[in-house]
Tab-separated table of C-alpha atoms in Angstrom:
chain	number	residue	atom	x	y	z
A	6	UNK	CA	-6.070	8.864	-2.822
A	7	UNK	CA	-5.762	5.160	-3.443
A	8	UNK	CA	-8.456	4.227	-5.442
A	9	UNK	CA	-9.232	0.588	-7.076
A	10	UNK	CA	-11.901	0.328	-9.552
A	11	UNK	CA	-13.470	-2.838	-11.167
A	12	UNK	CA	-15.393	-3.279	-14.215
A	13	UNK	CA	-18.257	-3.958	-14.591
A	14	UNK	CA	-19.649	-3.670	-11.247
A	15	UNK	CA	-22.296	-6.601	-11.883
A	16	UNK	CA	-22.875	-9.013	-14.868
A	17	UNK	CA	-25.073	-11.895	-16.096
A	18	UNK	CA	-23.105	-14.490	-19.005
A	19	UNK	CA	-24.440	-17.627	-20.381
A	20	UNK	CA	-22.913	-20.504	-19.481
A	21	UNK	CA	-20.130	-21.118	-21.990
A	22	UNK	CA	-19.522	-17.876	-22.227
A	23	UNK	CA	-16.380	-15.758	-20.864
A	24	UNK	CA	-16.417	-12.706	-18.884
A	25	UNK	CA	-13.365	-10.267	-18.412
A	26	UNK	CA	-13.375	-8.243	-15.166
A	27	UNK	CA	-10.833	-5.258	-14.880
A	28	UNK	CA	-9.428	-4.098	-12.012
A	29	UNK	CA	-7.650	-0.503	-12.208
A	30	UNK	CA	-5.941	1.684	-9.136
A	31	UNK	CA	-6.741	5.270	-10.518
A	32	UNK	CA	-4.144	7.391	-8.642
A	33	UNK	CA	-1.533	5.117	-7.967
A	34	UNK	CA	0.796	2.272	-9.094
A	35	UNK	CA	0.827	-1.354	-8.360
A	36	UNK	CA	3.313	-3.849	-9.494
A	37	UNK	CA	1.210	-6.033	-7.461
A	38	UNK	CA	-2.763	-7.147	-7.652
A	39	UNK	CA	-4.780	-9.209	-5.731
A	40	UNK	CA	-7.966	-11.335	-7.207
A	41	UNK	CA	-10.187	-12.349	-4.085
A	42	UNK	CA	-13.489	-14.633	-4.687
A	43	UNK	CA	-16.451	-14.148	-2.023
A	44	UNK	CA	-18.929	-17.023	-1.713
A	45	UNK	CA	-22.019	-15.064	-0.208
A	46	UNK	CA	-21.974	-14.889	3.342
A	47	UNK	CA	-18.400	-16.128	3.635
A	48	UNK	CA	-15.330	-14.483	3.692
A	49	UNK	CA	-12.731	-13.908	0.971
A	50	UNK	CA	-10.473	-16.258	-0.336
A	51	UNK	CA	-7.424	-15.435	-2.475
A	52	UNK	CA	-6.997	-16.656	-5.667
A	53	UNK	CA	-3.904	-15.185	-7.279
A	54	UNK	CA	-1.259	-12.720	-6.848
A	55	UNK	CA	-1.204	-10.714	-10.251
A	56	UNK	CA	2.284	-9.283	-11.205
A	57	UNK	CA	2.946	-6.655	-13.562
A	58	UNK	CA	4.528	-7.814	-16.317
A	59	UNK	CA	4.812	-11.539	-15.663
A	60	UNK	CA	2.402	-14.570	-14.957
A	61	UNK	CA	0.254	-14.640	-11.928
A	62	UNK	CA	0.975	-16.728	-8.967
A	63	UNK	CA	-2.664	-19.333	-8.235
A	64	UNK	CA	-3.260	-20.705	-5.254
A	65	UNK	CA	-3.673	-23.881	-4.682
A	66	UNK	CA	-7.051	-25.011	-5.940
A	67	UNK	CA	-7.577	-22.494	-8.348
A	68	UNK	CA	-7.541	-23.401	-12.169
A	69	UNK	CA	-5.520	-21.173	-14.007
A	70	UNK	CA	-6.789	-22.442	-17.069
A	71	UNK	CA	-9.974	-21.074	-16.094
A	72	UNK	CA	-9.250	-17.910	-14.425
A	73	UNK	CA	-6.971	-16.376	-16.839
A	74	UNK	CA	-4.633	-13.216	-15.326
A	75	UNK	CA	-3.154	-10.456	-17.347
A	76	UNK	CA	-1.492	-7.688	-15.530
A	77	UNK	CA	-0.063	-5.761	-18.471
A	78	UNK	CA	0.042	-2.452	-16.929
A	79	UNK	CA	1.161	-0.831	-13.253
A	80	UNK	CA	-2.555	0.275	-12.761
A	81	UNK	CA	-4.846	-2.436	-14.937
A	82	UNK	CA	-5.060	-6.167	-14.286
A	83	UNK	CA	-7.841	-8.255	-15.998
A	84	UNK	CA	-9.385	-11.296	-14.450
A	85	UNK	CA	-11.016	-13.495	-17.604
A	86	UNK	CA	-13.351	-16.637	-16.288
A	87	UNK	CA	-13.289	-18.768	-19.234
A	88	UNK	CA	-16.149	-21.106	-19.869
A	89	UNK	CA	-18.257	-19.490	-17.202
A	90	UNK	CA	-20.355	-22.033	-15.291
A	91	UNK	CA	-23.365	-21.598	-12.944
A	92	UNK	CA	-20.463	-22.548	-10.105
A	93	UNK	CA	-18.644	-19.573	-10.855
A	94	UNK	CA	-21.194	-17.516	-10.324
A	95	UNK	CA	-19.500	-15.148	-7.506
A	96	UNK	CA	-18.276	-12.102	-5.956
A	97	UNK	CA	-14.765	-11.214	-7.473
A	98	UNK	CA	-12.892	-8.170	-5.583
A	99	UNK	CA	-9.530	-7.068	-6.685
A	100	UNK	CA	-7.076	-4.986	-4.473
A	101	UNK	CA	-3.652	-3.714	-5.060
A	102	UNK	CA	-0.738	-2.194	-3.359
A	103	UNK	CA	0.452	1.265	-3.596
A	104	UNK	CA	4.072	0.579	-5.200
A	105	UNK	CA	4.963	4.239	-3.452
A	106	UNK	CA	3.577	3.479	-0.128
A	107	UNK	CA	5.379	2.056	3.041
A	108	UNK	CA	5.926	-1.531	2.530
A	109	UNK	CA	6.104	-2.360	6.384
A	110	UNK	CA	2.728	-2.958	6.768
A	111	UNK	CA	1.121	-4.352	3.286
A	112	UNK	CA	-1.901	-2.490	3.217
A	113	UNK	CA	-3.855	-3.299	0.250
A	114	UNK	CA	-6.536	-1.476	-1.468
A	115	UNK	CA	-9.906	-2.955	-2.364
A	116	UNK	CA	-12.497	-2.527	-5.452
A	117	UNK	CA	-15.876	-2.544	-5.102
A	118	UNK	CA	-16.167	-5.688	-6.454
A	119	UNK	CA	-17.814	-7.473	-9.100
A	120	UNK	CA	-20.859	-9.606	-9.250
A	121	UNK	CA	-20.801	-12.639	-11.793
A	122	UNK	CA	-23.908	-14.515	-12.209
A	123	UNK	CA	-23.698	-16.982	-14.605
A	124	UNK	CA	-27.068	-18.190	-16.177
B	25	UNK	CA	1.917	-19.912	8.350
B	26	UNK	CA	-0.534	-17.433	9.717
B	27	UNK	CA	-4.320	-17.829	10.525
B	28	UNK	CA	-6.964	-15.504	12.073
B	29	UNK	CA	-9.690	-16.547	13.785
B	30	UNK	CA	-12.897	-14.563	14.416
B	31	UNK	CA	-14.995	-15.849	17.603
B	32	UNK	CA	-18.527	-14.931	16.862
B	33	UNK	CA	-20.030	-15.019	13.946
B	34	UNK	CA	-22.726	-12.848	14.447
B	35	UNK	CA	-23.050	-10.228	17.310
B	36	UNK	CA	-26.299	-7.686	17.994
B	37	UNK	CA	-26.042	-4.717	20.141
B	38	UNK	CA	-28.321	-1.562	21.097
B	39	UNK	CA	-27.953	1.657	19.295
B	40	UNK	CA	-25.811	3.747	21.665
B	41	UNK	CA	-24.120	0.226	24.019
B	42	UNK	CA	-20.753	-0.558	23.262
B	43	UNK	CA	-19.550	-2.820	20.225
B	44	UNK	CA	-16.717	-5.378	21.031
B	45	UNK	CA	-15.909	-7.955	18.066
B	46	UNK	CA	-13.263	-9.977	18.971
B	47	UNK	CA	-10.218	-11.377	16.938
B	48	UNK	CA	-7.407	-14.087	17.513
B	49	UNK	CA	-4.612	-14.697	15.370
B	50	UNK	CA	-1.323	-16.886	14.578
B	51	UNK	CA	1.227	-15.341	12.812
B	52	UNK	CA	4.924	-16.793	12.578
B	53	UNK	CA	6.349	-13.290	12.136
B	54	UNK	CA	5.519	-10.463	13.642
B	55	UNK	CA	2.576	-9.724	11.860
B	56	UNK	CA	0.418	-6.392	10.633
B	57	UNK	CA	-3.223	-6.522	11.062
B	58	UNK	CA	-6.337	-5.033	10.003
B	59	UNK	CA	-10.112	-4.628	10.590
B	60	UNK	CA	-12.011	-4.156	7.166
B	61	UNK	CA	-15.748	-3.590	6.943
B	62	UNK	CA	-18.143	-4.704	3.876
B	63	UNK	CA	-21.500	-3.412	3.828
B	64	UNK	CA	-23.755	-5.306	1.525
B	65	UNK	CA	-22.763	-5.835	-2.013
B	66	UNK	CA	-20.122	-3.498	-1.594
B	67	UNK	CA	-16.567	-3.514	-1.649
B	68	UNK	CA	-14.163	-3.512	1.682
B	69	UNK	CA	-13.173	-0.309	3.665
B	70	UNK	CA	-10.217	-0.514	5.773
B	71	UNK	CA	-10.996	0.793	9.185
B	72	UNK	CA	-7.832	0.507	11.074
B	73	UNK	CA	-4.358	-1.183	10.713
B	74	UNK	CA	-1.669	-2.422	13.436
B	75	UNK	CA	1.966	-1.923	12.011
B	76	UNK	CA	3.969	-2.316	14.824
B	77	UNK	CA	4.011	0.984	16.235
B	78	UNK	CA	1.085	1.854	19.099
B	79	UNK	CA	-0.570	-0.912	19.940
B	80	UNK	CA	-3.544	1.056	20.469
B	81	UNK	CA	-5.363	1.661	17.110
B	82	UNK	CA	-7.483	4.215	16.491
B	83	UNK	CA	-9.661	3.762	13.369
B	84	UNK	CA	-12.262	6.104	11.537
B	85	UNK	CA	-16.107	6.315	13.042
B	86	UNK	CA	-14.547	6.077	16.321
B	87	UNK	CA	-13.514	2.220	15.716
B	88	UNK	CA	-10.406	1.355	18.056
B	89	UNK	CA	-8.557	-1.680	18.345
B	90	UNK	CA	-5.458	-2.573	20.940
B	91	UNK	CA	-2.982	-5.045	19.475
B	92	UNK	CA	-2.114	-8.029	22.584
B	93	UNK	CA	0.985	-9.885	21.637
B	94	UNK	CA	0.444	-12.242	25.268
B	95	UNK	CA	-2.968	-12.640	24.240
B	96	UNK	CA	-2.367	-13.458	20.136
B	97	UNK	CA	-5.483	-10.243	20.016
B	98	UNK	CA	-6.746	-7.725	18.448
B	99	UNK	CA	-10.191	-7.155	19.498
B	100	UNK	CA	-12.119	-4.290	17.688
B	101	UNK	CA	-14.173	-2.167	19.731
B	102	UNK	CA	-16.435	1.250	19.651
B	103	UNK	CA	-17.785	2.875	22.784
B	104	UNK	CA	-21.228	4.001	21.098
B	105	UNK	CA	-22.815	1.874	18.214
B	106	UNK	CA	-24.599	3.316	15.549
B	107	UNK	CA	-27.213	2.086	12.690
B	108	UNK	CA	-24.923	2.832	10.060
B	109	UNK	CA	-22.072	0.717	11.754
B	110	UNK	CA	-24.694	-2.726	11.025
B	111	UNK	CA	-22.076	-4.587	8.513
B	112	UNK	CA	-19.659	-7.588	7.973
B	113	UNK	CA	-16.090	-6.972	9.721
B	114	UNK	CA	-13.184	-8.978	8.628
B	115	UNK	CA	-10.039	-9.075	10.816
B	116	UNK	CA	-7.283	-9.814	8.718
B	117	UNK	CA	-3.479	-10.632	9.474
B	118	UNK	CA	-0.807	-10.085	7.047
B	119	UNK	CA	2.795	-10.923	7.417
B	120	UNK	CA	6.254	-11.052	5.211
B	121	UNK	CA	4.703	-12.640	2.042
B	122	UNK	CA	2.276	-9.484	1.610
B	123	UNK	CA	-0.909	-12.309	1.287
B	124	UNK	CA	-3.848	-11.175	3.449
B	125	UNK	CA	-5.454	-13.866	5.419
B	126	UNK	CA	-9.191	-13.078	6.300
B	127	UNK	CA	-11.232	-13.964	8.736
B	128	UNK	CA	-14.377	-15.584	8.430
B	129	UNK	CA	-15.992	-12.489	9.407
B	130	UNK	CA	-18.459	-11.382	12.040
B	131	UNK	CA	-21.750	-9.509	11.031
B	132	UNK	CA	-23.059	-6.903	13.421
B	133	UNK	CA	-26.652	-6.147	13.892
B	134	UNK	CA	-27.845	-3.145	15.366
B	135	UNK	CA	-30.801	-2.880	17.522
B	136	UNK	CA	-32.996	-0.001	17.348
């Protein structure tokens, strides 16, 4: 139990271009989602909460503009990098929390992550 | 505010010695924690999680960890390392907000 896919698992874009990465929990619900970015070799750093139905909460830093959150379902959330530059090029892992599970110790469960390389 | 702070960035042991990866945090609340492992170019496996109960954790592949509220710790250990346990381990506090806050991570190297 508690699975979190992401799609695709790696991609190459143009720069210009826009990319759409999904992140789905197959056997459970989440009102909440997590988009993490992962410089190589570094850790992760969080870069928005995503709720279902209603806007995503950015951290400081991150351009919402650019990163563009939908969360229109309890077990999809879509992460869309908008004018993809070189920069951007990245490794984007989602997680989410099991709406059913214990909420006293916030586990979250990860993807596998996505690669973006942006040409 | 909350903050974790992992004190070696890289550690190598011998197949079959003793793995100890240490952890510090800060938490203003009594905080959950968790050790999470990333192999390359893959996604993060939780290992083990502190929630308040037992302080001392026991994880999958025979990963422990013992929670240290005098000491702000929670150290991550295994008695007998093995190739396949040559990875990137976050420790990672969480507290009321849900957020995760990672560490920076510490990649273990095993030695033949």
């Amino acid at each position: 139990g508690a699975v979190v896919s992401q799609h695709p698992s790696w991609v190459i874009c143009k720069s210009g271009t826009s990319v759409k990465i999904e992140c789905r929990s197959l056997d459970f619900q989440a009102t909440t989602m997590f988009w993490y970015r992962q410089f190589p070799k570094q850790s992760l750093m969080l870069m928005a909460t995503s709720n279902e139905g209603s806007k995503a909460t950015y951290e400081q830093g991150v351009e919402k503009d650019k990163f563009l959150i939908n969360h229109a379902s309890l077990t999809l959330s879509t992460l869309t990098v908008t004018s993809a530059h070189p920069e951007d090029s990245s490794f984007y892992i989602c997680s989410a929390r099991d709406l059913a599970g214990p909420s006293s110790y916030n586990e979250q469960f990860f993807g596998p992550g996505t690669r973006l390389t942006v040409l | 505010a909350q903050s974790v702070t992992q004190l070696d960035s890289h550690v190598s042991v011998s197949e079959g010695t003793p793995v100890l990866l240490r952890c510090n945090y800060s938490s203003s609340y009594s905080p959950s924690l968790f050790w999470y492992v990333q192999h390359p170019n893959k996604g993060l496996q939780l290992l083990l999680k502190y929630t308040s109960a037992a302080t001392l954790v026991k994880g999958i592949n025979g990963f422990e960890a013992e929670f240290k509220k005098s000491e702000t710790s929670f150290h991550l250990t295994k008695p007998s390392a093995h190739m396949s346990d040559a990875a990137e381990y976050f420790c990672v506090v969480s507290s009321l907000n849900e957020k995760l806050t990672f560490g920076t991570g510490t990649r273990l190297t095993i030695i033949p």
